[in-house]
Amino acid sequence: MRSRPRPGTEVFGEAWERLFEPAVAHRGLWSPGGAPENSLAAFQAACAGGYGIELDVQLTADNHVVVFHDDHLERLTGATGKLRDHTAAELGQLTLSGTDETIPTLADALTLIGHRAMVYIELKTPFGEVGELEKQVSEILLDHNGPTAVIGFNPYSHAWFAEHQPQILRGLDSYNWDDENARRLAPELRKSLAALEHVEIARPDFLALGLDMLPSARADLHRAKGTPVIAWTVRSAEQWDAVRDHCDNLIFEGFAA
């Protein structure tokens, strides 16, 4: 069952309706040995399959927005170092996972996708560095006529959009904050994030919650108040069946959603 409609959602137009369907391909419709994650080929495959698209963005050394998930380059390109220490031109020479695919810019990805898919743009904004990536992404979105949403884990990134670009649909990512990366944060902060106390700061239009938070009374409460919930990352039909009554959509990979 869809969560109760919220007042004011008409400002988001088609993006709000496409929030609920179709299902969303995590980093595009990629596969081992096939199209690499976060590649133009994966986005093309997702469009052909009729899916929405989730992708990750971060800034290069020369302030361009590129599509790439990891902080470091090695896993997907074999190169060493951090992505943020390289220029867009340097990154454009690297290939992904042994294919001919290269690291795309966000502008190139959106040009390829056009109006064919709803795009969920996850901003990889570190805590304490909010502003520049958000500004660059919002300027790119002004030239894109397809449905989009910005998502991410940093509540202050969402607060920036709420203040400067409120017409852009926003989805706050969260999970139980109990992995290796989260353990670098202070225990009090991790507990607050896991309890969704940062929703008040972020003021999101929807929540994108990890399967480790679903189902939960916290998520159900937000959904009952009119905040849609999207589950991530769903990797089997069985996982989706276990949470679908508590969600409005899913971000998936590894199976046909």
mmCIF file of N, CA and C in Angstrom, residues 89-194:
data_model
loop_
_atom_site.group_PDB
_atom_site.id
_atom_site.type_symbol
_atom_site.label_atom_id
_atom_site.label_comp_id
_atom_site.label_asym_id
_atom_site.label_seq_id
_atom_site.Cartn_x
_atom_site.Cartn_y
_atom_site.Cartn_z
ATOM 1 N N ALA A 89 39.520 14.954 -16.743
ATOM 2 C CA ALA A 89 40.207 14.451 -17.935
ATOM 3 C C ALA A 89 41.014 13.203 -17.622
ATOM 4 N N GLU A 90 41.700 13.201 -16.494
ATOM 5 C CA GLU A 90 42.479 12.023 -16.094
ATOM 6 C C GLU A 90 41.560 10.831 -15.851
ATOM 7 N N LEU A 91 40.463 11.075 -15.185
ATOM 8 C CA LEU A 91 39.531 9.982 -14.881
ATOM 9 C C LEU A 91 38.877 9.447 -16.148
ATOM 10 N N GLY A 92 38.682 10.312 -17.130
ATOM 11 C CA GLY A 92 38.071 9.897 -18.378
ATOM 12 C C GLY A 92 38.933 8.942 -19.193
ATOM 13 N N GLN A 93 40.201 8.818 -18.825
ATOM 14 C CA GLN A 93 41.102 7.895 -19.520
ATOM 15 C C GLN A 93 41.082 6.498 -18.898
ATOM 16 N N LEU A 94 40.446 6.362 -17.732
ATOM 17 C CA LEU A 94 40.409 5.070 -17.049
ATOM 18 C C LEU A 94 39.215 4.252 -17.528
ATOM 19 N N THR A 95 39.411 2.939 -17.602
ATOM 20 C CA THR A 95 38.305 2.065 -17.991
ATOM 21 C C THR A 95 37.802 1.288 -16.785
ATOM 22 N N LEU A 96 36.542 0.869 -16.859
ATOM 23 C CA LEU A 96 35.861 0.230 -15.738
ATOM 24 C C LEU A 96 35.815 -1.290 -15.897
ATOM 25 N N SER A 97 36.319 -1.982 -14.910
ATOM 26 C CA SER A 97 36.174 -3.443 -14.785
ATOM 27 C C SER A 97 36.591 -4.200 -16.049
ATOM 28 N N GLY A 98 37.666 -3.768 -16.686
ATOM 29 C CA GLY A 98 38.178 -4.483 -17.844
ATOM 30 C C GLY A 98 37.363 -4.330 -19.109
ATOM 31 N N THR A 99 36.468 -3.346 -19.156
ATOM 32 C CA THR A 99 35.644 -3.098 -20.342
ATOM 33 C C THR A 99 36.137 -1.828 -21.041
ATOM 34 N N ASP A 100 35.437 -1.434 -22.074
ATOM 35 C CA ASP A 100 35.734 -0.167 -22.740
ATOM 36 C C ASP A 100 34.997 1.006 -22.110
ATOM 37 N N GLU A 101 34.159 0.727 -21.114
ATOM 38 C CA GLU A 101 33.407 1.792 -20.445
ATOM 39 C C GLU A 101 34.340 2.656 -19.591
ATOM 40 N N THR A 102 34.088 3.956 -19.595
ATOM 41 C CA THR A 102 34.884 4.886 -18.803
ATOM 42 C C THR A 102 34.014 5.546 -17.739
ATOM 43 N N ILE A 103 34.652 6.300 -16.839
ATOM 44 C CA ILE A 103 33.922 6.989 -15.778
ATOM 45 C C ILE A 103 33.143 8.147 -16.398
ATOM 46 N N PRO A 104 31.821 8.123 -16.344
ATOM 47 C CA PRO A 104 31.042 9.195 -16.988
ATOM 48 C C PRO A 104 30.894 10.412 -16.084
ATOM 49 N N THR A 105 30.681 11.550 -16.699
ATOM 50 C CA THR A 105 30.251 12.712 -15.937
ATOM 51 C C THR A 105 28.751 12.592 -15.690
ATOM 52 N N LEU A 106 28.262 13.301 -14.695
ATOM 53 C CA LEU A 106 26.817 13.295 -14.451
ATOM 54 C C LEU A 106 26.080 13.875 -15.648
ATOM 55 N N ALA A 107 26.620 14.919 -16.246
ATOM 56 C CA ALA A 107 25.965 15.532 -17.401
ATOM 57 C C ALA A 107 25.850 14.541 -18.547
ATOM 58 N N ASP A 108 26.899 13.769 -18.792
ATOM 59 C CA ASP A 108 26.851 12.774 -19.867
ATOM 60 C C ASP A 108 25.833 11.678 -19.560
ATOM 61 N N ALA A 109 25.773 11.255 -18.299
ATOM 62 C CA ALA A 109 24.819 10.215 -17.913
ATOM 63 C C ALA A 109 23.384 10.695 -18.119
ATOM 64 N N LEU A 110 23.098 11.917 -17.701
ATOM 65 C CA LEU A 110 21.741 12.445 -17.843
ATOM 66 C C LEU A 110 21.382 12.675 -19.307
ATOM 67 N N THR A 111 22.358 13.055 -20.123
ATOM 68 C CA THR A 111 22.107 13.208 -21.558
ATOM 69 C C THR A 111 21.713 11.873 -22.175
ATOM 70 N N LEU A 112 22.417 10.817 -21.802
ATOM 71 C CA LEU A 112 22.095 9.476 -22.309
ATOM 72 C C LEU A 112 20.700 9.042 -21.848
ATOM 73 N N ILE A 113 20.394 9.241 -20.585
ATOM 74 C CA ILE A 113 19.133 8.769 -20.005
ATOM 75 C C ILE A 113 17.950 9.592 -20.505
ATOM 76 N N GLY A 114 18.141 10.896 -20.589
ATOM 77 C CA GLY A 114 17.064 11.774 -21.038
ATOM 78 C C GLY A 114 15.836 11.649 -20.159
ATOM 79 N N HIS A 115 14.687 11.452 -20.790
ATOM 80 C CA HIS A 115 13.420 11.356 -20.076
ATOM 81 C C HIS A 115 12.989 9.902 -19.886
ATOM 82 N N ARG A 116 13.877 8.973 -20.212
ATOM 83 C CA ARG A 116 13.487 7.565 -20.223
ATOM 84 C C ARG A 116 13.419 6.945 -18.843
ATOM 85 N N ALA A 117 14.063 7.521 -17.846
ATOM 86 C CA ALA A 117 14.095 6.901 -16.519
ATOM 87 C C ALA A 117 14.151 7.968 -15.438
ATOM 88 N N MET A 118 13.560 7.656 -14.310
ATOM 89 C CA MET A 118 13.730 8.450 -13.096
ATOM 90 C C MET A 118 15.136 8.181 -12.568
ATOM 91 N N VAL A 119 15.876 9.242 -12.246
ATOM 92 C CA VAL A 119 17.261 9.104 -11.804
ATOM 93 C C VAL A 119 17.391 9.566 -10.355
ATOM 94 N N TYR A 120 17.942 8.690 -9.514
ATOM 95 C CA TYR A 120 18.213 8.973 -8.108
ATOM 96 C C TYR A 120 19.708 9.228 -7.981
ATOM 97 N N ILE A 121 20.075 10.455 -7.692
ATOM 98 C CA ILE A 121 21.474 10.873 -7.689
ATOM 99 C C ILE A 121 21.972 10.905 -6.254
ATOM 100 N N GLU A 122 22.800 9.925 -5.902
ATOM 101 C CA GLU A 122 23.326 9.868 -4.534
ATOM 102 C C GLU A 122 24.582 10.719 -4.428
ATOM 103 N N LEU A 123 24.496 11.755 -3.612
ATOM 104 C CA LEU A 123 25.631 12.644 -3.401
ATOM 105 C C LEU A 123 26.544 12.070 -2.325
ATOM 106 N N LYS A 124 27.808 11.837 -2.690
ATOM 107 C CA LYS A 124 28.778 11.284 -1.748
ATOM 108 C C LYS A 124 29.484 12.442 -1.035
ATOM 109 N N THR A 125 28.695 13.259 -0.349
ATOM 110 C CA THR A 125 29.226 14.441 0.326
ATOM 111 C C THR A 125 29.730 14.078 1.719
ATOM 112 N N PRO A 126 31.038 14.210 1.978
ATOM 113 C CA PRO A 126 31.539 13.937 3.325
ATOM 114 C C PRO A 126 30.965 14.928 4.340
ATOM 115 N N PHE A 127 30.861 14.512 5.579
ATOM 116 C CA PHE A 127 30.443 15.416 6.636
ATOM 117 C C PHE A 127 31.438 16.578 6.707
ATOM 118 N N GLY A 128 30.920 17.786 6.840
ATOM 119 C CA GLY A 128 31.766 18.964 6.917
ATOM 120 C C GLY A 128 32.133 19.571 5.579
ATOM 121 N N GLU A 129 31.673 18.979 4.468
ATOM 122 C CA GLU A 129 32.038 19.485 3.142
ATOM 123 C C GLU A 129 30.813 19.794 2.279
ATOM 124 N N VAL A 130 29.724 20.140 2.920
ATOM 125 C CA VAL A 130 28.486 20.408 2.179
ATOM 126 C C VAL A 130 28.577 21.751 1.460
ATOM 127 N N GLY A 131 28.090 21.785 0.227
ATOM 128 C CA GLY A 131 27.963 23.040 -0.490
ATOM 129 C C GLY A 131 28.370 22.957 -1.940
ATOM 130 N N GLU A 132 29.612 22.598 -2.207
ATOM 131 C CA GLU A 132 30.095 22.657 -3.583
ATOM 132 C C GLU A 132 29.495 21.569 -4.465
ATOM 133 N N LEU A 133 29.482 20.320 -4.000
ATOM 134 C CA LEU A 133 28.882 19.252 -4.802
ATOM 135 C C LEU A 133 27.399 19.523 -5.008
ATOM 136 N N GLU A 134 26.725 19.964 -3.974
ATOM 137 C CA GLU A 134 25.290 20.264 -4.079
ATOM 138 C C GLU A 134 25.040 21.368 -5.116
ATOM 139 N N LYS A 135 25.862 22.405 -5.098
ATOM 140 C CA LYS A 135 25.710 23.508 -6.047
ATOM 141 C C LYS A 135 25.938 23.028 -7.478
ATOM 142 N N GLN A 136 26.986 22.248 -7.685
ATOM 143 C CA GLN A 136 27.303 21.768 -9.031
ATOM 144 C C GLN A 136 26.188 20.847 -9.557
ATOM 145 N N VAL A 137 25.688 19.953 -8.712
ATOM 146 C CA VAL A 137 24.628 19.038 -9.133
ATOM 147 C C VAL A 137 23.355 19.803 -9.455
ATOM 148 N N SER A 138 22.989 20.758 -8.624
ATOM 149 C CA SER A 138 21.758 21.506 -8.865
ATOM 150 C C SER A 138 21.841 22.272 -10.182
ATOM 151 N N GLU A 139 23.000 22.796 -10.537
ATOM 152 C CA GLU A 139 23.150 23.517 -11.805
ATOM 153 C C GLU A 139 23.012 22.568 -12.995
ATOM 154 N N ILE A 140 23.535 21.346 -12.858
ATOM 155 C CA ILE A 140 23.378 20.357 -13.925
ATOM 156 C C ILE A 140 21.911 19.976 -14.085
ATOM 157 N N LEU A 141 21.191 19.837 -12.969
ATOM 158 C CA LEU A 141 19.787 19.435 -13.030
ATOM 159 C C LEU A 141 18.901 20.503 -13.664
ATOM 160 N N LEU A 142 19.317 21.749 -13.618
ATOM 161 C CA LEU A 142 18.544 22.815 -14.254
ATOM 162 C C LEU A 142 18.445 22.612 -15.763
ATOM 163 N N ASP A 143 19.428 21.904 -16.341
ATOM 164 C CA ASP A 143 19.439 21.670 -17.789
ATOM 165 C C ASP A 143 18.891 20.303 -18.174
ATOM 166 N N HIS A 144 18.362 19.561 -17.203
ATOM 167 C CA HIS A 144 17.852 18.212 -17.474
ATOM 168 C C HIS A 144 16.334 18.212 -17.371
ATOM 169 N N ASN A 145 15.659 17.665 -18.375
ATOM 170 C CA ASN A 145 14.193 17.714 -18.364
ATOM 171 C C ASN A 145 13.542 16.414 -17.918
ATOM 172 N N GLY A 146 14.318 15.434 -17.465
ATOM 173 C CA GLY A 146 13.751 14.188 -16.981
ATOM 174 C C GLY A 146 13.532 14.216 -15.478
ATOM 175 N N PRO A 147 12.755 13.263 -14.947
ATOM 176 C CA PRO A 147 12.489 13.210 -13.504
ATOM 177 C C PRO A 147 13.723 12.776 -12.713
ATOM 178 N N THR A 148 14.004 13.483 -11.625
ATOM 179 C CA THR A 148 15.177 13.192 -10.809
ATOM 180 C C THR A 148 14.868 13.388 -9.329
ATOM 181 N N ALA A 149 15.735 12.802 -8.505
ATOM 182 C CA ALA A 149 15.748 13.053 -7.067
ATOM 183 C C ALA A 149 17.189 13.015 -6.612
ATOM 184 N N VAL A 150 17.506 13.765 -5.570
ATOM 185 C CA VAL A 150 18.817 13.655 -4.940
ATOM 186 C C VAL A 150 18.656 12.845 -3.666
ATOM 187 N N ILE A 151 19.614 11.957 -3.434
ATOM 188 C CA ILE A 151 19.608 11.139 -2.227
ATOM 189 C C ILE A 151 21.002 11.177 -1.612
ATOM 190 N N GLY A 152 21.139 10.652 -0.402
ATOM 191 C CA GLY A 152 22.430 10.630 0.256
ATOM 192 C C GLY A 152 22.272 10.491 1.758
ATOM 193 N N PHE A 153 23.402 10.235 2.419
ATOM 194 C CA PHE A 153 23.406 9.961 3.857
ATOM 195 C C PHE A 153 23.656 11.199 4.705
ATOM 196 N N ASN A 154 24.157 12.265 4.113
ATOM 197 C CA ASN A 154 24.514 13.456 4.875
ATOM 198 C C ASN A 154 23.286 14.356 5.045
ATOM 199 N N PRO A 155 22.760 14.506 6.251
ATOM 200 C CA PRO A 155 21.538 15.301 6.427
ATOM 201 C C PRO A 155 21.729 16.765 6.090
ATOM 202 N N TYR A 156 22.956 17.266 6.229
ATOM 203 C CA TYR A 156 23.207 18.672 5.933
ATOM 204 C C TYR A 156 23.212 18.935 4.430
ATOM 205 N N SER A 157 23.508 17.903 3.646
ATOM 206 C CA SER A 157 23.380 18.001 2.199
ATOM 207 C C SER A 157 21.919 18.213 1.817
ATOM 208 N N HIS A 158 21.032 17.463 2.442
ATOM 209 C CA HIS A 158 19.597 17.624 2.189
ATOM 210 C C HIS A 158 19.099 18.989 2.662
ATOM 211 N N ALA A 159 19.623 19.426 3.799
ATOM 212 C CA ALA A 159 19.231 20.736 4.308
ATOM 213 C C ALA A 159 19.645 21.834 3.324
ATOM 214 N N TRP A 160 20.790 21.652 2.651
ATOM 215 C CA TRP A 160 21.226 22.626 1.636
ATOM 216 C C TRP A 160 20.197 22.698 0.511
ATOM 217 N N PHE A 161 19.761 21.541 0.020
ATOM 218 C CA PHE A 161 18.766 21.526 -1.052
ATOM 219 C C PHE A 161 17.432 22.100 -0.575
ATOM 220 N N ALA A 162 17.037 21.789 0.638
ATOM 221 C CA ALA A 162 15.779 22.323 1.173
ATOM 222 C C ALA A 162 15.806 23.849 1.214
ATOM 223 N N GLU A 163 16.981 24.396 1.477
ATOM 224 C CA GLU A 163 17.120 25.851 1.568
ATOM 225 C C GLU A 163 17.282 26.511 0.199
ATOM 226 N N HIS A 164 18.082 25.896 -0.687
ATOM 227 C CA HIS A 164 18.453 26.553 -1.941
ATOM 228 C C HIS A 164 17.675 26.074 -3.171
ATOM 229 N N GLN A 165 17.284 24.797 -3.196
ATOM 230 C CA GLN A 165 16.598 24.221 -4.357
ATOM 231 C C GLN A 165 15.453 23.319 -3.884
ATOM 232 N N PRO A 166 14.451 23.864 -3.215
ATOM 233 C CA PRO A 166 13.400 23.032 -2.617
ATOM 234 C C PRO A 166 12.530 22.307 -3.633
ATOM 235 N N GLN A 167 12.602 22.715 -4.899
ATOM 236 C CA GLN A 167 11.799 22.055 -5.937
ATOM 237 C C GLN A 167 12.412 20.730 -6.388
ATOM 238 N N ILE A 168 13.633 20.423 -5.930
ATOM 239 C CA ILE A 168 14.278 19.159 -6.267
ATOM 240 C C ILE A 168 13.920 18.122 -5.198
ATOM 241 N N LEU A 169 13.365 17.010 -5.624
ATOM 242 C CA LEU A 169 12.934 15.944 -4.715
ATOM 243 C C LEU A 169 14.140 15.388 -3.955
ATOM 244 N N ARG A 170 13.969 15.178 -2.628
ATOM 245 C CA ARG A 170 15.081 14.772 -1.764
ATOM 246 C C ARG A 170 14.732 13.497 -0.998
ATOM 247 N N GLY A 171 15.678 12.557 -0.990
ATOM 248 C CA GLY A 171 15.492 11.327 -0.235
ATOM 249 C C GLY A 171 16.671 11.045 0.681
ATOM 250 N N LEU A 172 16.424 10.939 1.967
ATOM 251 C CA LEU A 172 17.481 10.693 2.939
ATOM 252 C C LEU A 172 17.779 9.208 3.043
ATOM 253 N N ASP A 173 19.033 8.838 2.793
ATOM 254 C CA ASP A 173 19.497 7.462 2.991
ATOM 255 C C ASP A 173 19.811 7.227 4.455
ATOM 256 N N SER A 174 19.500 6.030 4.936
ATOM 257 C CA SER A 174 19.938 5.657 6.275
ATOM 258 C C SER A 174 19.960 4.138 6.402
ATOM 259 N N TYR A 175 20.568 3.681 7.494
ATOM 260 C CA TYR A 175 20.650 2.259 7.811
ATOM 261 C C TYR A 175 20.986 2.165 9.295
ATOM 262 N N ASN A 176 21.456 1.021 9.759
ATOM 263 C CA ASN A 176 21.700 0.869 11.193
ATOM 264 C C ASN A 176 23.024 1.460 11.662
ATOM 265 N N TRP A 177 23.834 1.977 10.739
ATOM 266 C CA TRP A 177 25.095 2.636 11.071
ATOM 267 C C TRP A 177 25.975 1.755 11.973
ATOM 268 N N ASP A 178 26.155 0.508 11.518
ATOM 269 C CA ASP A 178 26.914 -0.446 12.326
ATOM 270 C C ASP A 178 27.971 -1.169 11.496
ATOM 271 N N ASP A 179 28.424 -0.533 10.398
ATOM 272 C CA ASP A 179 29.468 -1.157 9.594
ATOM 273 C C ASP A 179 30.821 -0.503 9.901
ATOM 274 N N GLU A 180 31.846 -0.921 9.179
ATOM 275 C CA GLU A 180 33.204 -0.450 9.466
ATOM 276 C C GLU A 180 33.336 1.056 9.297
ATOM 277 N N ASN A 181 32.746 1.598 8.238
ATOM 278 C CA ASN A 181 32.835 3.034 8.023
ATOM 279 C C ASN A 181 32.129 3.808 9.117
ATOM 280 N N ALA A 182 30.951 3.336 9.529
ATOM 281 C CA ALA A 182 30.182 4.046 10.548
ATOM 282 C C ALA A 182 30.895 4.036 11.896
ATOM 283 N N ARG A 183 31.672 3.001 12.162
ATOM 284 C CA ARG A 183 32.334 2.904 13.464
ATOM 285 C C ARG A 183 33.421 3.953 13.659
ATOM 286 N N ARG A 184 33.732 4.701 12.597
ATOM 287 C CA ARG A 184 34.666 5.816 12.737
ATOM 288 C C ARG A 184 33.988 7.022 13.382
ATOM 289 N N LEU A 185 32.653 7.020 13.388
ATOM 290 C CA LEU A 185 31.903 8.114 13.987
ATOM 291 C C LEU A 185 31.750 7.900 15.482
ATOM 292 N N ALA A 186 31.472 8.969 16.200
ATOM 293 C CA ALA A 186 31.239 8.878 17.643
ATOM 294 C C ALA A 186 30.016 8.007 17.912
ATOM 295 N N PRO A 187 30.062 7.178 18.966
ATOM 296 C CA PRO A 187 28.927 6.295 19.262
ATOM 297 C C PRO A 187 27.600 7.036 19.405
ATOM 298 N N GLU A 188 27.640 8.229 20.013
ATOM 299 C CA GLU A 188 26.406 8.986 20.199
ATOM 300 C C GLU A 188 25.806 9.404 18.858
ATOM 301 N N LEU A 189 26.682 9.785 17.919
ATOM 302 C CA LEU A 189 26.203 10.185 16.599
ATOM 303 C C LEU A 189 25.628 8.997 15.854
ATOM 304 N N ARG A 190 26.314 7.848 15.933
ATOM 305 C CA ARG A 190 25.809 6.645 15.263
ATOM 306 C C ARG A 190 24.434 6.267 15.802
ATOM 307 N N LYS A 191 24.252 6.351 17.109
ATOM 308 C CA LYS A 191 22.967 6.007 17.714
ATOM 309 C C LYS A 191 21.880 6.958 17.245
ATOM 310 N N SER A 192 22.199 8.231 17.138
ATOM 311 C CA SER A 192 21.232 9.221 16.683
ATOM 312 C C SER A 192 20.836 8.985 15.229
ATOM 313 N N LEU A 193 21.826 8.679 14.379
ATOM 314 C CA LEU A 193 21.551 8.435 12.969
ATOM 315 C C LEU A 193 20.695 7.186 12.786
ATOM 316 N N ALA A 194 21.000 6.138 13.541
ATOM 317 C CA ALA A 194 20.236 4.895 13.434
ATOM 318 C C ALA A 194 18.792 5.076 13.894
#
